[in-house]
Amino acid sequence: MHKEAFEQTLVLIKPDALKNSLTGYVLSQLSEFHTNLRFAGTKIVHVSRMLAEEHYAEHRSKVFYPSLIDFIMGFAHYPDEPWKRRVIAFVYQGPEAVKKIRDICGPTNPHIAREQRPGCIRALGTIVPLKDASGKVIGERMDNLIHASATNSDAEREIKLWFNPVDIPPSMRSYPTEINNDHFYFKDGKLSLTHAPDSICLLAPGDVVWKSDLEALRLLYKGQPSPCSLETVAAKYLVNYSQED
Ligand code: GTP
Ligand code: MG
């Protein structure tokens, strides 16, 4: 099979879509019948602050960033029901996966989506005014229902951030994997090869991991410059690890 047939993209069904019971609608729009794309992986994720911040790292300096993090973590839609705070993550695979799904999503801003692309998924989204304690409008939040990777390199970064290789059937994996031979532990933002009380085991010998994650962990352990941060690698192994941020 040609490489193009293995193109992949990350899709997130955001908390506003879950709350408004639009999951089925969104999945129908993305179905294989309409898109010629297939599910390669799926998981329900309670989004930690670390994962949210890694996912939206490119927006860290923007004024809307704090509300974007609150939104993707589910605080905006489930302020008093933490057990409902989640997104559904998917890997879709097939020819032109990135472009096809971005087209079906439509423009980022739901108002523009309604004007320019009625019928696209984000035309069903809303813009929510953000107010300070006195009720003055200080910004806005775009509740646009769905995330889809914007480019192939974004897709690779995002799929590796949300998914382990073993979440995806071996014949559907698009990025190189390796079998790990060491223990890697994480505690207080630091990496260690030996266990200490309250440290979390990110990787154990025999685990199948993204080759790029392993290369990054080896460099980080030696204190050498790495193409990605420790948080970028650790966030995925901590998915659904605990209820805390
Ligand atoms: P995602 O699929 O969520 O990544 O959206 P996108 O790729 O269409 O847009 P982008 O990556 O530029 O922005 C990420 C998210 O930040 C968007 O989904 C919006 O929720 C939010 N966002 C982007 N631009 C603005 C803006 O100008 N104002 C506000 N309030 N939010 C924005
Ligand atoms: Mg984006």
Tab-separated table of C-alpha atoms and ligand atoms in Angstrom:
chain	number	residue	atom	x	y	z
A	1	MET	CA	0.000	0.000	0.000
A	2	HIS	CA	1.217	3.554	-0.761
A	3	LYS	CA	2.490	5.836	2.010
A	4	GLU	CA	-0.336	8.329	1.295
A	5	ALA	CA	-2.867	5.707	2.390
A	6	PHE	CA	-1.270	5.819	5.867
A	7	GLU	CA	-1.532	9.591	6.348
A	8	GLN	CA	-2.908	10.223	9.823
A	9	THR	CA	-4.503	13.082	11.726
A	10	LEU	CA	-5.574	13.690	15.322
A	11	VAL	CA	-9.215	14.544	16.021
A	12	LEU	CA	-10.529	15.623	19.425
A	13	ILE	CA	-14.230	15.761	20.202
A	14	LYS	CA	-14.154	18.734	22.591
A	15	PRO	CA	-16.190	19.093	25.817
A	16	ASP	CA	-18.791	21.390	24.210
A	17	ALA	CA	-19.610	18.697	21.619
A	18	LEU	CA	-19.955	16.077	24.362
A	19	LYS	CA	-22.151	18.339	26.487
A	20	ASN	CA	-24.412	19.183	23.536
A	21	SER	CA	-24.685	15.544	22.488
A	22	LEU	CA	-23.067	16.165	19.110
A	23	THR	CA	-20.606	13.255	19.202
A	24	GLY	CA	-22.689	11.047	16.927
A	25	TYR	CA	-23.236	13.877	14.467
A	26	VAL	CA	-19.517	14.659	14.289
A	27	LEU	CA	-18.564	11.010	13.820
A	28	SER	CA	-21.140	10.621	11.032
A	29	GLN	CA	-19.619	13.589	9.224
A	30	LEU	CA	-16.181	11.944	9.477
A	31	SER	CA	-17.353	8.432	8.613
A	32	GLU	CA	-15.487	6.248	6.143
A	33	PHE	CA	-18.444	6.499	3.749
A	34	HIS	CA	-17.992	10.300	3.506
A	35	THR	CA	-14.211	10.573	3.877
A	36	ASN	CA	-12.611	7.263	2.877
A	37	LEU	CA	-10.712	7.517	6.198
A	38	ARG	CA	-10.581	4.875	8.938
A	39	PHE	CA	-10.256	4.946	12.727
A	40	ALA	CA	-6.743	3.862	13.722
A	41	GLY	CA	-7.081	4.658	17.440
A	42	THR	CA	-9.475	6.076	19.999
A	43	LYS	CA	-9.502	6.858	23.711
A	44	ILE	CA	-11.494	8.798	26.288
A	45	VAL	CA	-9.183	11.234	28.037
A	46	HIS	CA	-9.524	13.252	31.219
A	47	VAL	CA	-7.292	16.111	30.022
A	48	SER	CA	-4.597	17.040	32.543
A	49	ARG	CA	-3.185	20.566	32.669
A	50	MET	CA	0.136	19.173	31.430
A	51	LEU	CA	-1.506	17.576	28.382
A	52	ALA	CA	-3.629	20.665	27.635
A	53	GLU	CA	-0.598	22.956	27.822
A	54	GLU	CA	1.503	20.675	25.624
A	55	HIS	CA	-1.287	20.319	23.075
A	56	TYR	CA	-1.817	24.086	22.791
A	57	ALA	CA	1.858	25.063	23.381
A	58	GLU	CA	1.893	27.270	20.257
A	59	HIS	CA	-0.750	29.547	21.859
A	60	ARG	CA	0.999	29.947	25.237
A	61	SER	CA	1.514	33.705	24.905
A	62	LYS	CA	-1.949	34.545	23.518
A	63	VAL	CA	-4.558	36.422	25.518
A	64	PHE	CA	-7.153	33.654	25.033
A	65	TYR	CA	-4.769	30.894	26.230
A	66	PRO	CA	-6.056	30.540	29.849
A	67	SER	CA	-9.664	30.191	28.693
A	68	LEU	CA	-8.584	27.746	25.968
A	69	ILE	CA	-6.888	25.538	28.588
A	70	ASP	CA	-9.971	25.724	30.870
A	71	PHE	CA	-12.135	24.802	27.901
A	72	ILE	CA	-10.171	21.759	26.699
A	73	MET	CA	-9.802	20.514	30.298
A	74	GLY	CA	-13.613	20.595	30.616
A	75	PHE	CA	-13.806	23.195	33.407
A	76	ALA	CA	-15.906	25.529	31.252
A	77	HIS	CA	-18.619	22.951	30.543
A	78	TYR	CA	-18.474	20.834	33.685
A	79	PRO	CA	-17.420	23.227	36.484
A	80	ASP	CA	-19.067	21.146	39.212
A	81	GLU	CA	-18.917	17.653	37.681
A	82	PRO	CA	-15.236	16.740	37.368
A	83	TRP	CA	-16.053	13.171	36.376
A	84	LYS	CA	-17.639	14.482	33.161
A	85	ARG	CA	-14.543	16.446	32.119
A	86	ARG	CA	-13.176	14.558	29.130
A	87	VAL	CA	-12.565	14.606	25.423
A	88	ILE	CA	-12.652	11.737	22.921
A	89	ALA	CA	-9.444	11.455	20.934
A	90	PHE	CA	-9.221	9.723	17.559
A	91	VAL	CA	-6.547	8.936	15.039
A	92	TYR	CA	-7.992	8.889	11.521
A	93	GLN	CA	-6.031	7.354	8.698
A	94	GLY	CA	-6.232	7.486	4.923
A	95	PRO	CA	-5.416	9.531	1.826
A	96	GLU	CA	-5.271	13.304	2.560
A	97	ALA	CA	-6.523	12.701	6.104
A	98	VAL	CA	-5.324	16.091	7.400
A	99	LYS	CA	-6.878	18.200	4.668
A	100	LYS	CA	-10.125	16.248	4.422
A	101	ILE	CA	-10.915	16.527	8.115
A	102	ARG	CA	-9.896	20.207	8.381
A	103	ASP	CA	-12.263	20.929	5.464
A	104	ILE	CA	-15.181	19.169	7.161
A	105	CYS	CA	-14.444	21.064	10.436
A	106	GLY	CA	-14.443	24.478	8.736
A	107	PRO	CA	-13.095	27.807	10.027
A	108	THR	CA	-11.875	28.125	13.643
A	109	ASN	CA	-14.394	30.862	14.524
A	110	PRO	CA	-17.978	29.474	14.584
A	111	HIS	CA	-19.475	32.819	13.442
A	112	ILE	CA	-17.218	32.865	10.397
A	113	ALA	CA	-17.938	29.158	9.877
A	114	ARG	CA	-21.706	29.898	9.744
A	115	GLU	CA	-21.206	32.782	7.309
A	116	GLN	CA	-18.670	31.175	4.990
A	117	ARG	CA	-19.218	27.425	5.278
A	118	PRO	CA	-22.754	26.602	6.403
A	119	GLY	CA	-22.924	22.836	6.874
A	120	CYS	CA	-19.408	22.466	8.254
A	121	ILE	CA	-19.078	21.054	11.796
A	122	ARG	CA	-17.910	24.298	13.403
A	123	ALA	CA	-20.960	26.152	12.036
A	124	LEU	CA	-22.718	24.497	15.008
A	125	GLY	CA	-20.282	26.027	17.525
A	126	THR	CA	-20.692	29.176	19.626
A	127	ILE	CA	-18.697	32.174	20.791
A	128	VAL	CA	-18.970	32.722	24.533
A	129	PRO	CA	-18.270	36.181	25.993
A	130	LEU	CA	-15.876	36.088	28.973
A	131	LYS	CA	-16.700	38.511	31.794
A	132	ASP	CA	-14.804	39.769	34.818
A	133	ALA	CA	-16.287	39.826	38.345
A	134	SER	CA	-18.146	43.093	37.577
A	135	GLY	CA	-19.772	41.606	34.459
A	136	LYS	CA	-17.611	43.558	32.004
A	137	VAL	CA	-16.788	41.617	28.835
A	138	ILE	CA	-13.016	41.018	28.758
A	139	GLY	CA	-12.709	38.524	25.933
A	140	GLU	CA	-14.331	35.602	24.208
A	141	ARG	CA	-14.014	31.849	24.017
A	142	MET	CA	-14.495	29.866	20.824
A	143	ASP	CA	-16.484	26.731	21.535
A	144	ASN	CA	-15.842	25.086	18.190
A	145	LEU	CA	-16.617	21.421	18.976
A	146	ILE	CA	-13.677	19.687	17.318
A	147	HIS	CA	-9.922	19.790	16.976
A	148	ALA	CA	-8.155	18.493	13.881
A	149	SER	CA	-4.422	18.613	13.140
A	150	ALA	CA	-3.517	21.439	10.770
A	151	THR	CA	-0.480	19.873	9.029
A	152	ASN	CA	1.241	16.499	8.743
A	153	SER	CA	3.968	17.535	11.159
A	154	ASP	CA	1.356	18.803	13.662
A	155	ALA	CA	-0.425	15.459	13.259
A	156	GLU	CA	2.735	13.521	14.107
A	157	ARG	CA	3.447	15.675	17.170
A	158	GLU	CA	-0.169	15.507	18.369
A	159	ILE	CA	-0.704	11.767	17.756
A	160	LYS	CA	2.502	11.015	19.677
A	161	LEU	CA	1.343	13.361	22.450
A	162	TRP	CA	-2.086	11.688	22.899
A	163	PHE	CA	-1.455	8.080	21.875
A	164	ASN	CA	0.945	5.276	22.747
A	165	PRO	CA	1.890	2.921	19.904
A	166	VAL	CA	-0.069	0.120	21.608
A	167	ASP	CA	-3.257	2.230	21.345
A	168	ILE	CA	-2.989	1.739	17.574
A	169	PRO	CA	-2.991	-1.667	15.835
A	170	PRO	CA	0.560	-2.502	14.633
A	171	SER	CA	-0.422	-2.540	10.947
A	172	MET	CA	-1.934	0.958	11.271
A	173	ARG	CA	1.036	2.707	12.950
A	174	SER	CA	2.595	5.435	10.823
A	175	TYR	CA	5.624	6.361	12.963
A	176	PRO	CA	8.623	4.223	13.980
A	177	THR	CA	8.517	2.376	17.300
A	178	GLU	CA	11.114	0.694	19.486
A	179	ILE	CA	11.094	-1.711	22.426
A	180	ASN	CA	12.323	0.011	25.552
A	181	ASN	CA	14.963	-1.661	27.745
A	182	ASP	CA	15.113	0.652	30.786
A	183	HIS	CA	12.941	1.928	33.582
A	184	PHE	CA	12.135	5.647	33.287
A	185	TYR	CA	10.544	7.294	36.320
A	186	PHE	CA	9.014	10.781	36.622
A	187	LYS	CA	8.725	12.843	39.787
A	188	ASP	CA	8.387	16.603	40.356
A	189	GLY	CA	9.223	17.352	36.723
A	190	LYS	CA	12.428	15.268	36.830
A	191	LEU	CA	13.468	12.024	35.152
A	192	SER	CA	15.181	9.116	36.876
A	193	LEU	CA	16.165	5.527	36.051
A	194	THR	CA	15.545	4.355	39.594
A	195	HIS	CA	12.376	4.298	41.646
A	196	ALA	CA	11.855	6.770	44.489
A	197	PRO	CA	8.763	7.052	46.718
A	198	ASP	CA	5.833	8.615	44.793
A	199	SER	CA	7.647	8.550	41.464
A	200	ILE	CA	5.607	7.429	38.459
A	201	CYS	CA	6.893	4.741	36.108
A	202	LEU	CA	6.654	6.239	32.611
A	203	LEU	CA	8.263	3.272	30.856
A	204	ALA	CA	9.309	-0.235	31.834
A	205	PRO	CA	11.481	-2.744	29.940
A	206	GLY	CA	9.532	-4.402	27.152
A	207	ASP	CA	7.197	-1.443	26.517
A	208	VAL	CA	6.616	-0.574	22.863
A	209	VAL	CA	7.205	3.175	22.520
A	210	TRP	CA	7.569	5.829	19.856
A	211	LYS	CA	11.229	5.768	18.819
A	212	SER	CA	11.346	9.575	19.024
A	213	ASP	CA	10.122	9.472	22.659
A	214	LEU	CA	12.862	7.065	23.624
A	215	GLU	CA	15.519	9.145	21.880
A	216	ALA	CA	14.217	12.247	23.682
A	217	LEU	CA	14.193	10.516	27.091
A	218	ARG	CA	17.772	9.280	26.630
A	219	LEU	CA	18.964	12.813	25.761
A	220	LEU	CA	16.971	14.407	28.583
A	221	TYR	CA	18.364	11.908	31.072
A	222	LYS	CA	21.898	12.845	30.010
A	223	GLY	CA	20.986	16.563	30.312
A	224	GLN	CA	21.514	17.078	26.579
A	225	PRO	CA	19.312	19.209	24.286
A	226	SER	CA	16.293	17.244	23.095
A	227	PRO	CA	13.821	17.959	20.263
A	228	CYS	CA	11.000	17.907	22.826
A	229	SER	CA	10.579	18.584	26.527
A	230	LEU	CA	10.181	15.989	29.267
A	231	GLU	CA	6.582	17.183	29.754
A	232	THR	CA	5.826	16.493	26.082
A	233	VAL	CA	6.805	12.850	26.543
A	234	ALA	CA	5.490	12.427	30.106
A	235	ALA	CA	2.011	13.921	29.458
A	236	LYS	CA	0.950	10.898	27.388
A	237	TYR	CA	2.058	8.326	29.944
A	238	LEU	CA	0.094	10.227	32.597
A	239	VAL	CA	-3.156	10.224	30.558
A	240	ASN	CA	-5.963	9.069	32.863
A	241	TYR	CA	-3.382	8.453	35.596
A	242	SER	CA	-5.173	10.492	38.266
A	243	GLN	CA	-8.142	12.819	38.647
A	244	GLU	CA	-5.960	15.815	39.570
A	245	ASP	CA	-4.911	18.537	37.112
B	1	GTP	P1	-7.836	23.653	16.944
B	1	GTP	O1	-8.282	22.534	16.062
B	1	GTP	O2	-8.568	23.725	18.261
B	1	GTP	O3	-6.338	23.676	17.094
B	1	GTP	O4	-8.270	24.972	16.164
B	1	GTP	P2	-7.620	25.631	14.864
B	1	GTP	O5	-6.437	24.838	14.418
B	1	GTP	O6	-8.717	25.890	13.895
B	1	GTP	O7	-7.141	27.036	15.436
B	1	GTP	P3	-5.815	27.415	16.219
B	1	GTP	O8	-4.897	26.234	16.363
B	1	GTP	O9	-5.275	28.650	15.615
B	1	GTP	O10	-6.401	27.787	17.657
B	1	GTP	C1	-6.606	26.798	18.662
B	1	GTP	C2	-7.846	27.176	19.443
B	1	GTP	O11	-7.630	28.436	20.065
B	1	GTP	C3	-9.102	27.377	18.583
B	1	GTP	O12	-9.829	26.182	18.441
B	1	GTP	C4	-9.886	28.399	19.370
B	1	GTP	O13	-10.645	27.759	20.389
B	1	GTP	C5	-8.799	29.217	20.055
B	1	GTP	N1	-8.535	30.452	19.303
B	1	GTP	C6	-7.767	30.600	18.195
B	1	GTP	N2	-7.738	31.881	17.787
B	1	GTP	C7	-8.488	32.562	18.680
B	1	GTP	C8	-8.838	33.949	18.821
B	1	GTP	O14	-8.433	34.816	18.038
B	1	GTP	N3	-9.635	34.288	19.879
B	1	GTP	C9	-10.102	33.360	20.770
B	1	GTP	N4	-10.882	33.767	21.761
B	1	GTP	N5	-9.797	32.058	20.669
B	1	GTP	C10	-8.996	31.660	19.646
B	2	MG	MG	-4.856	24.246	15.692
